[in-house]
Each structure stands twice: as C-alpha cells, then as structure tokens.
Amino acid sequence: MAQFTSPIDLTQTAYKPFREKWTVAAQFQIVCYFAVCFILLNLLPNSIWDPQVRDFVYVIGILGIWRYLWWANHWLRALIFANITYPKMRDRAAAVWDSGWRPRHIHIQMTTFREHREISEAVIRGLVRDIRECGVPATIWLGSSEAEDERQIAEHLKLVGADCDITLRIIRQNQPGKRVAIALILRAMSRAGLGDDDLVIFMDGDFVIHPGMMRKCFPLFEMDRELHALTTDEYVDVEGPKWMKSWLDMRFSQRRMAMQSHALSNRVLTLTGRFSVFRAKYMLTNEFIRLQEADFLTHWLWGTFRFLSGDDKSTWYCLLRHGVKMTYVPDAAGTTIEVVEGSGYQRMVENLRRWSGNMLRNGQRAIMLGPTRMPFFIWWCLVDQRIAMWTMLFSPLLAIAGTLKVGLPFLLSYIIFIAVTRMLLSLVLFTYAPKIDLGYVWTLYANQLLNAMVKVYMIWRLAKQKWANRGNQKQGMDQLGWVAVARERMAAYLTTLSFGALFLIVMLYSRLLEIPSWAFIRTILFW
C-alpha cells in the first residue's frame, strides 16, 4: 500500500463569499474564454446554416433545449430549497438543539478495509470531536475483516477520546464484502435493543466529517417525526492525478445541485454510504438487513445474481418502498480521501462502471414502484436517467453524420457549440464548486459522453460487477461453461445492436443511407 502524505483539508466549502470565489482573475478568464469562442466562430468556416444539415441543427438544438431546460428546472428547484426551504429547516433544528435536546445515544455504523493509518486516525478524530460537542454516550460499531485496521482504530480512539463516553464494538465479518459487514453490524444492533427513534449514522472508514456534522443533522429528526433518513454533502481529496481531482469536484458540484432539487420533494435518489443518518424504525427490520447482505436481481439474461456494491442504493430502495421522507443537508459535509494507486483512467472507468451499474440495477425496480409510491418528480428523475444516456449519444452521432455530409467545417462548428454550451452549464456548477475551474467545460462533456457509453454497455451486463476498493471483489467476470459463454456473447450482440441501431437511425435521418423502396426489395428477392 502506498504511503498517504497529503494534508486533509476540512475547510473546503462550495458556498464561499462572491469575491473569494469569483475573483477578478477568474472572471477575466471566463470573458476571455467566450471571446475566443466568438472569434473562432467568426474566423473558422461555418456550415451550420448549410441547407444540407439544417435538419441536423434543428434536432441537436431541440435536444439541447430539452436537456438545458431540465438542468434549469433542477437549478431553480435547488435554489428554492437552498434559499427558502432549508433555511427554515435549519433554523428550527438549531432552536431544538439550543433548547438542550440531544439524542439519548449516538450509534455509528462504520466499515473499513485496509485503510491508510493517517486516514483512519483523521476519521476517528473527527468523530470524537463531534461526539464531545454532543455530550452524550456513543457506540462505534466497527465492521472489519483485518485485525490491523481494528488495532489502529482502537489505539487512536483511546488516545484522542479518553475523555468521552465512547464504546468501540468490533464486528469481525466472517465473509468478504462490505454488505456482509453492514448486515452483521445491524444484527448486532438489533440484539442490543435500539429503539424505533434511535438515530444511526452509516459511514465509510475513509470519510472525515467536518465540524458540526452531528449538530446539524440530529435535530432534524426530532423536528420532523416523519423524517426517516438524510444524507449530506461531500468533498474529496485525491492522492493521485490532478485531473481526477477536477473530475470528482465537477461530479460533486452536479451532485449538490441535484440533491437539493430532489430534496425539495422530500426524497433523494441515493442515501450515500459516505455519511447518512437513519431513524432505526425500518433500519433494524429483517427486510432492511436482508437487502444489505443479500440484495439481488432476477434478470432475463443473467438469471438471479447478488449485488456486490451499491449498499447505499439498497437502503434507499427499502425506504422508498415504504414511502417515507428523506432529505439532504447541504451545510453538513465531510471529505472523502481517495488514494489512487495505478492508472487514474482505469480507476475512473471502474468507478463509472460501478456507479452506473448500481444506478441501472436499482433504478429499474424503483421505476416499477410507480409514481404513486413517490412524488412524481422523483419518479420522473429515475425515468430521465435512462432516457438521458441515449440522448447524450444521439447528438455526437449527428455531428459525425453532418461532418460526413458537408465536411470538417460542421465538426468545427459543433465543437464550438459544445465549448459554449458546456461553459454555460459550468457557470451554474461553479456556484456549487469549491473554486472556479475552467477544466469543468471539457471534463463535463467527457464525463457525460463516457458515462452514457458505460451505461449502454452495462445495461446488458448488470450481473458483471467489480469492486477493487474491497479486496478486488468480482462477480459475473470471466465465468466458464457454455451458459456463461452464451450469455456473454448475447450481451456483446445486444451491445453492438444498441449502438448499431442508434447509428443506423442517425444515418437514415441524415439521409446518408436511404431506405430501399419495396420495388427494389422485390427486384432483389425475386431476381
């Protein structure tokens, strides 16, 4: 394991004063960027208005307007939540806390696997700091498979938390995988006799909480008795390629906007395993625990298979099925420590495959619950996730078709179109980002394109899972036998068919290919 050396920044925030984030230098860069785009648009050959590609431009424009209006809808909803809904929740919760209310006991479910010592110690220091502020007893339920992890955490907890009433309960897992560790902890909790209204934190062993996390989250449950789960904001420190830090910052900026938009409907689309808080009522039921340790899907091609990762999606699906309230706390945050060993690009693709697979596996069954089991907006967000992966691929294919039809100038015009539109979207993301990063423009487009391709690939391979972070777990990978070979070949065929059909539709629409007349077909058949 490589040595972790970076300092852990617990001061990151996306919501900085205007002058601190939107500096004169940053504004000048943005103005120069648009100026360069305008100059290129006027100097380079432009075939956008060529009659031969007019239909292409209309379709690209209509798809763009649809997607940008959807973004604008999310942004408007996020602004309403951030500036109207949440401040009222925050002030009422603060009043509850200031009145002296505290949870009777703090329960923390945490899993760890061969974590760097420096990271584990930072995680424990953050927990002890907030437990000390709360001033109530706490139990850390640690799920692990490594004696060294347990020793490191126990020693540091004794060192920094000796003045607090903290009990460390170690649950040694007897099978590999994070899901098993969580399920064993939940069963231990149920034997300990937690009450329905007790609060339990779910968190990862590489997530360092920022000061005041518990104070901001806990009173929301006392204030709203119908609230059963919440999730929080997240930042990232990357020990690895700088471009990966930029990419993850961009994704978390998108996440902040989307989470606030979803929370306006009293639901979220995931209860992140990094840090979420649950009311124990549903969490200690056999249904909830079984979804953690043995969640599965029955697929027409892959049969019945269990989920390796995506425990946060399983907890979310269980509560979604019960129709209970969930929310997002934008000013409660923590920092995930990502140590990238080996290829950053490979790590990125593996993450996209894991995240996309989790979304597709759980989104499908959540959609089947129907819009009557959840707010219509949330249900439509789930549907839109599956539509967006196809529309994202349609525009680049149209650009390729236009280039084949009228030449390179059309492609150059399309690139400038992407440069301008993605900068407009990035201006929105900058309001949710720790800093102004012009790299978001192309990171955003590359992420959208690659993510769409990975989703189309994964939709036919839902059983294939790999999780390098947890002992390089694999499922449905490199199986032997004629059934496995047949399944893989069918998946390859369906993937090729999906991309081929989309490309064929574009070619027919662009008239680069013509549908043969019936007379021609009859001539060929009966010649």
PDB file of N, CA and C in Angstrom, residues 71-109:
ATOM      1  N   TRP A  71     -31.965  20.943 -16.846  1.00  0.00           N
ATOM      2  CA  TRP A  71     -30.957  21.485 -15.930  1.00  0.00           C
ATOM      3  C   TRP A  71     -31.507  22.730 -15.223  1.00  0.00           C
ATOM      4  N   ALA A  72     -32.125  23.625 -15.984  1.00  0.00           N
ATOM      5  CA  ALA A  72     -32.653  24.853 -15.396  1.00  0.00           C
ATOM      6  C   ALA A  72     -33.720  24.539 -14.352  1.00  0.00           C
ATOM      7  N   ASN A  73     -34.527  23.511 -14.616  1.00  0.00           N
ATOM      8  CA  ASN A  73     -35.538  23.093 -13.656  1.00  0.00           C
ATOM      9  C   ASN A  73     -34.884  22.626 -12.352  1.00  0.00           C
ATOM     10  N   HIS A  74     -33.844  21.797 -12.481  1.00  0.00           N
ATOM     11  CA  HIS A  74     -33.119  21.345 -11.288  1.00  0.00           C
ATOM     12  C   HIS A  74     -32.494  22.531 -10.549  1.00  0.00           C
ATOM     13  N   TRP A  75     -31.915  23.442 -11.311  1.00  0.00           N
ATOM     14  CA  TRP A  75     -31.262  24.600 -10.682  1.00  0.00           C
ATOM     15  C   TRP A  75     -32.273  25.459  -9.931  1.00  0.00           C
ATOM     16  N   LEU A  76     -33.427  25.719 -10.545  1.00  0.00           N
ATOM     17  CA  LEU A  76     -34.465  26.523  -9.891  1.00  0.00           C
ATOM     18  C   LEU A  76     -34.946  25.836  -8.617  1.00  0.00           C
ATOM     19  N   ARG A  77     -35.182  24.532  -8.695  1.00  0.00           N
ATOM     20  CA  ARG A  77     -35.621  23.795  -7.511  1.00  0.00           C
ATOM     21  C   ARG A  77     -34.539  23.811  -6.426  1.00  0.00           C
ATOM     22  N   ALA A  78     -33.276  23.683  -6.845  1.00  0.00           N
ATOM     23  CA  ALA A  78     -32.172  23.715  -5.885  1.00  0.00           C
ATOM     24  C   ALA A  78     -32.088  25.077  -5.196  1.00  0.00           C
ATOM     25  N   LEU A  79     -32.301  26.144  -5.955  1.00  0.00           N
ATOM     26  CA  LEU A  79     -32.270  27.488  -5.374  1.00  0.00           C
ATOM     27  C   LEU A  79     -33.405  27.678  -4.374  1.00  0.00           C
ATOM     28  N   ILE A  80     -34.577  27.150  -4.696  1.00  0.00           N
ATOM     29  CA  ILE A  80     -35.714  27.254  -3.768  1.00  0.00           C
ATOM     30  C   ILE A  80     -35.405  26.505  -2.476  1.00  0.00           C
ATOM     31  N   PHE A  81     -34.843  25.281  -2.619  1.00  0.00           N
ATOM     32  CA  PHE A  81     -34.516  24.504  -1.424  1.00  0.00           C
ATOM     33  C   PHE A  81     -33.445  25.199  -0.591  1.00  0.00           C
ATOM     34  N   ALA A  82     -32.389  25.690  -1.269  1.00  0.00           N
ATOM     35  CA  ALA A  82     -31.254  26.279  -0.557  1.00  0.00           C
ATOM     36  C   ALA A  82     -31.597  27.605   0.108  1.00  0.00           C
ATOM     37  N   ASN A  83     -32.495  28.379  -0.497  1.00  0.00           N
ATOM     38  CA  ASN A  83     -32.748  29.731  -0.010  1.00  0.00           C
ATOM     39  C   ASN A  83     -34.075  29.904   0.726  1.00  0.00           C
ATOM     40  N   ILE A  84     -34.983  28.957   0.593  1.00  0.00           N
ATOM     41  CA  ILE A  84     -36.289  29.086   1.254  1.00  0.00           C
ATOM     42  C   ILE A  84     -36.572  27.892   2.171  1.00  0.00           C
ATOM     43  N   THR A  85     -36.564  26.690   1.574  1.00  0.00           N
ATOM     44  CA  THR A  85     -36.969  25.504   2.339  1.00  0.00           C
ATOM     45  C   THR A  85     -35.964  25.139   3.420  1.00  0.00           C
ATOM     46  N   TYR A  86     -34.706  24.970   3.034  1.00  0.00           N
ATOM     47  CA  TYR A  86     -33.730  24.504   4.016  1.00  0.00           C
ATOM     48  C   TYR A  86     -33.442  25.516   5.120  1.00  0.00           C
ATOM     49  N   PRO A  87     -33.321  26.822   4.840  1.00  0.00           N
ATOM     50  CA  PRO A  87     -33.083  27.752   5.957  1.00  0.00           C
ATOM     51  C   PRO A  87     -34.130  27.650   7.060  1.00  0.00           C
ATOM     52  N   LYS A  88     -35.398  27.409   6.693  1.00  0.00           N
ATOM     53  CA  LYS A  88     -36.432  27.233   7.711  1.00  0.00           C
ATOM     54  C   LYS A  88     -36.182  25.962   8.514  1.00  0.00           C
ATOM     55  N   MET A  89     -35.827  24.877   7.814  1.00  0.00           N
ATOM     56  CA  MET A  89     -35.498  23.628   8.498  1.00  0.00           C
ATOM     57  C   MET A  89     -34.301  23.814   9.415  1.00  0.00           C
ATOM     58  N   ARG A  90     -33.264  24.478   8.913  1.00  0.00           N
ATOM     59  CA  ARG A  90     -32.029  24.685   9.674  1.00  0.00           C
ATOM     60  C   ARG A  90     -32.286  25.497  10.937  1.00  0.00           C
ATOM     61  N   ASP A  91     -33.089  26.567  10.818  1.00  0.00           N
ATOM     62  CA  ASP A  91     -33.332  27.426  11.974  1.00  0.00           C
ATOM     63  C   ASP A  91     -34.159  26.704  13.035  1.00  0.00           C
ATOM     64  N   ARG A  92     -35.153  25.938  12.588  1.00  0.00           N
ATOM     65  CA  ARG A  92     -35.964  25.180  13.552  1.00  0.00           C
ATOM     66  C   ARG A  92     -35.128  24.104  14.236  1.00  0.00           C
ATOM     67  N   ALA A  93     -34.255  23.444  13.456  1.00  0.00           N
ATOM     68  CA  ALA A  93     -33.381  22.417  14.028  1.00  0.00           C
ATOM     69  C   ALA A  93     -32.403  23.033  15.021  1.00  0.00           C
ATOM     70  N   ALA A  94     -31.864  24.200  14.683  1.00  0.00           N
ATOM     71  CA  ALA A  94     -30.937  24.883  15.591  1.00  0.00           C
ATOM     72  C   ALA A  94     -31.630  25.257  16.896  1.00  0.00           C
ATOM     73  N   ALA A  95     -32.910  25.675  16.793  1.00  0.00           N
ATOM     74  CA  ALA A  95     -33.669  26.014  18.008  1.00  0.00           C
ATOM     75  C   ALA A  95     -33.867  24.775  18.880  1.00  0.00           C
ATOM     76  N   VAL A  96     -34.133  23.634  18.248  1.00  0.00           N
ATOM     77  CA  VAL A  96     -34.271  22.381  19.001  1.00  0.00           C
ATOM     78  C   VAL A  96     -32.970  22.053  19.724  1.00  0.00           C
ATOM     79  N   TRP A  97     -31.853  22.197  19.028  1.00  0.00           N
ATOM     80  CA  TRP A  97     -30.542  21.894  19.613  1.00  0.00           C
ATOM     81  C   TRP A  97     -30.220  22.861  20.753  1.00  0.00           C
ATOM     82  N   ASP A  98     -30.490  24.151  20.530  1.00  0.00           N
ATOM     83  CA  ASP A  98     -30.181  25.160  21.547  1.00  0.00           C
ATOM     84  C   ASP A  98     -31.057  25.006  22.787  1.00  0.00           C
ATOM     85  N   SER A  99     -32.235  24.387  22.623  1.00  0.00           N
ATOM     86  CA  SER A  99     -33.117  24.174  23.767  1.00  0.00           C
ATOM     87  C   SER A  99     -32.588  23.096  24.706  1.00  0.00           C
ATOM     88  N   GLY A 100     -31.549  22.382  24.262  1.00  0.00           N
ATOM     89  CA  GLY A 100     -30.951  21.352  25.095  1.00  0.00           C
ATOM     90  C   GLY A 100     -31.253  19.935  24.668  1.00  0.00           C
ATOM     91  N   TRP A 101     -32.049  19.768  23.630  1.00  0.00           N
ATOM     92  CA  TRP A 101     -32.368  18.407  23.170  1.00  0.00           C
ATOM     93  C   TRP A 101     -31.109  17.717  22.644  1.00  0.00           C
ATOM     94  N   ARG A 102     -30.953  16.448  22.970  1.00  0.00           N
ATOM     95  CA  ARG A 102     -29.880  15.627  22.435  1.00  0.00           C
ATOM     96  C   ARG A 102     -30.416  14.212  22.214  1.00  0.00           C
ATOM     97  N   PRO A 103     -29.873  13.489  21.257  1.00  0.00           N
ATOM     98  CA  PRO A 103     -30.237  12.071  21.160  1.00  0.00           C
ATOM     99  C   PRO A 103     -29.756  11.355  22.422  1.00  0.00           C
ATOM    100  N   ARG A 104     -30.485  10.316  22.822  1.00  0.00           N
ATOM    101  CA  ARG A 104     -30.101   9.658  24.081  1.00  0.00           C
ATOM    102  C   ARG A 104     -28.803   8.876  23.932  1.00  0.00           C
ATOM    103  N   HIS A 105     -28.480   8.480  22.690  1.00  0.00           N
ATOM    104  CA  HIS A 105     -27.252   7.731  22.441  1.00  0.00           C
ATOM    105  C   HIS A 105     -26.903   7.891  20.966  1.00  0.00           C
ATOM    106  N   ILE A 106     -25.620   7.981  20.663  1.00  0.00           N
ATOM    107  CA  ILE A 106     -25.167   8.096  19.275  1.00  0.00           C
ATOM    108  C   ILE A 106     -24.643   6.734  18.827  1.00  0.00           C
ATOM    109  N   HIS A 107     -25.209   6.219  17.739  1.00  0.00           N
ATOM    110  CA  HIS A 107     -24.757   4.946  17.175  1.00  0.00           C
ATOM    111  C   HIS A 107     -24.120   5.224  15.812  1.00  0.00           C
ATOM    112  N   ILE A 108     -22.930   4.702  15.627  1.00  0.00           N
ATOM    113  CA  ILE A 108     -22.196   4.936  14.380  1.00  0.00           C
ATOM    114  C   ILE A 108     -21.825   3.592  13.775  1.00  0.00           C
ATOM    115  N   GLN A 109     -22.404   3.292  12.626  1.00  0.00           N
ATOM    116  CA  GLN A 109     -22.065   2.082  11.882  1.00  0.00           C
ATOM    117  C   GLN A 109     -20.990   2.445  10.869  1.00  0.00           C
TER     118      GLN A 109
END
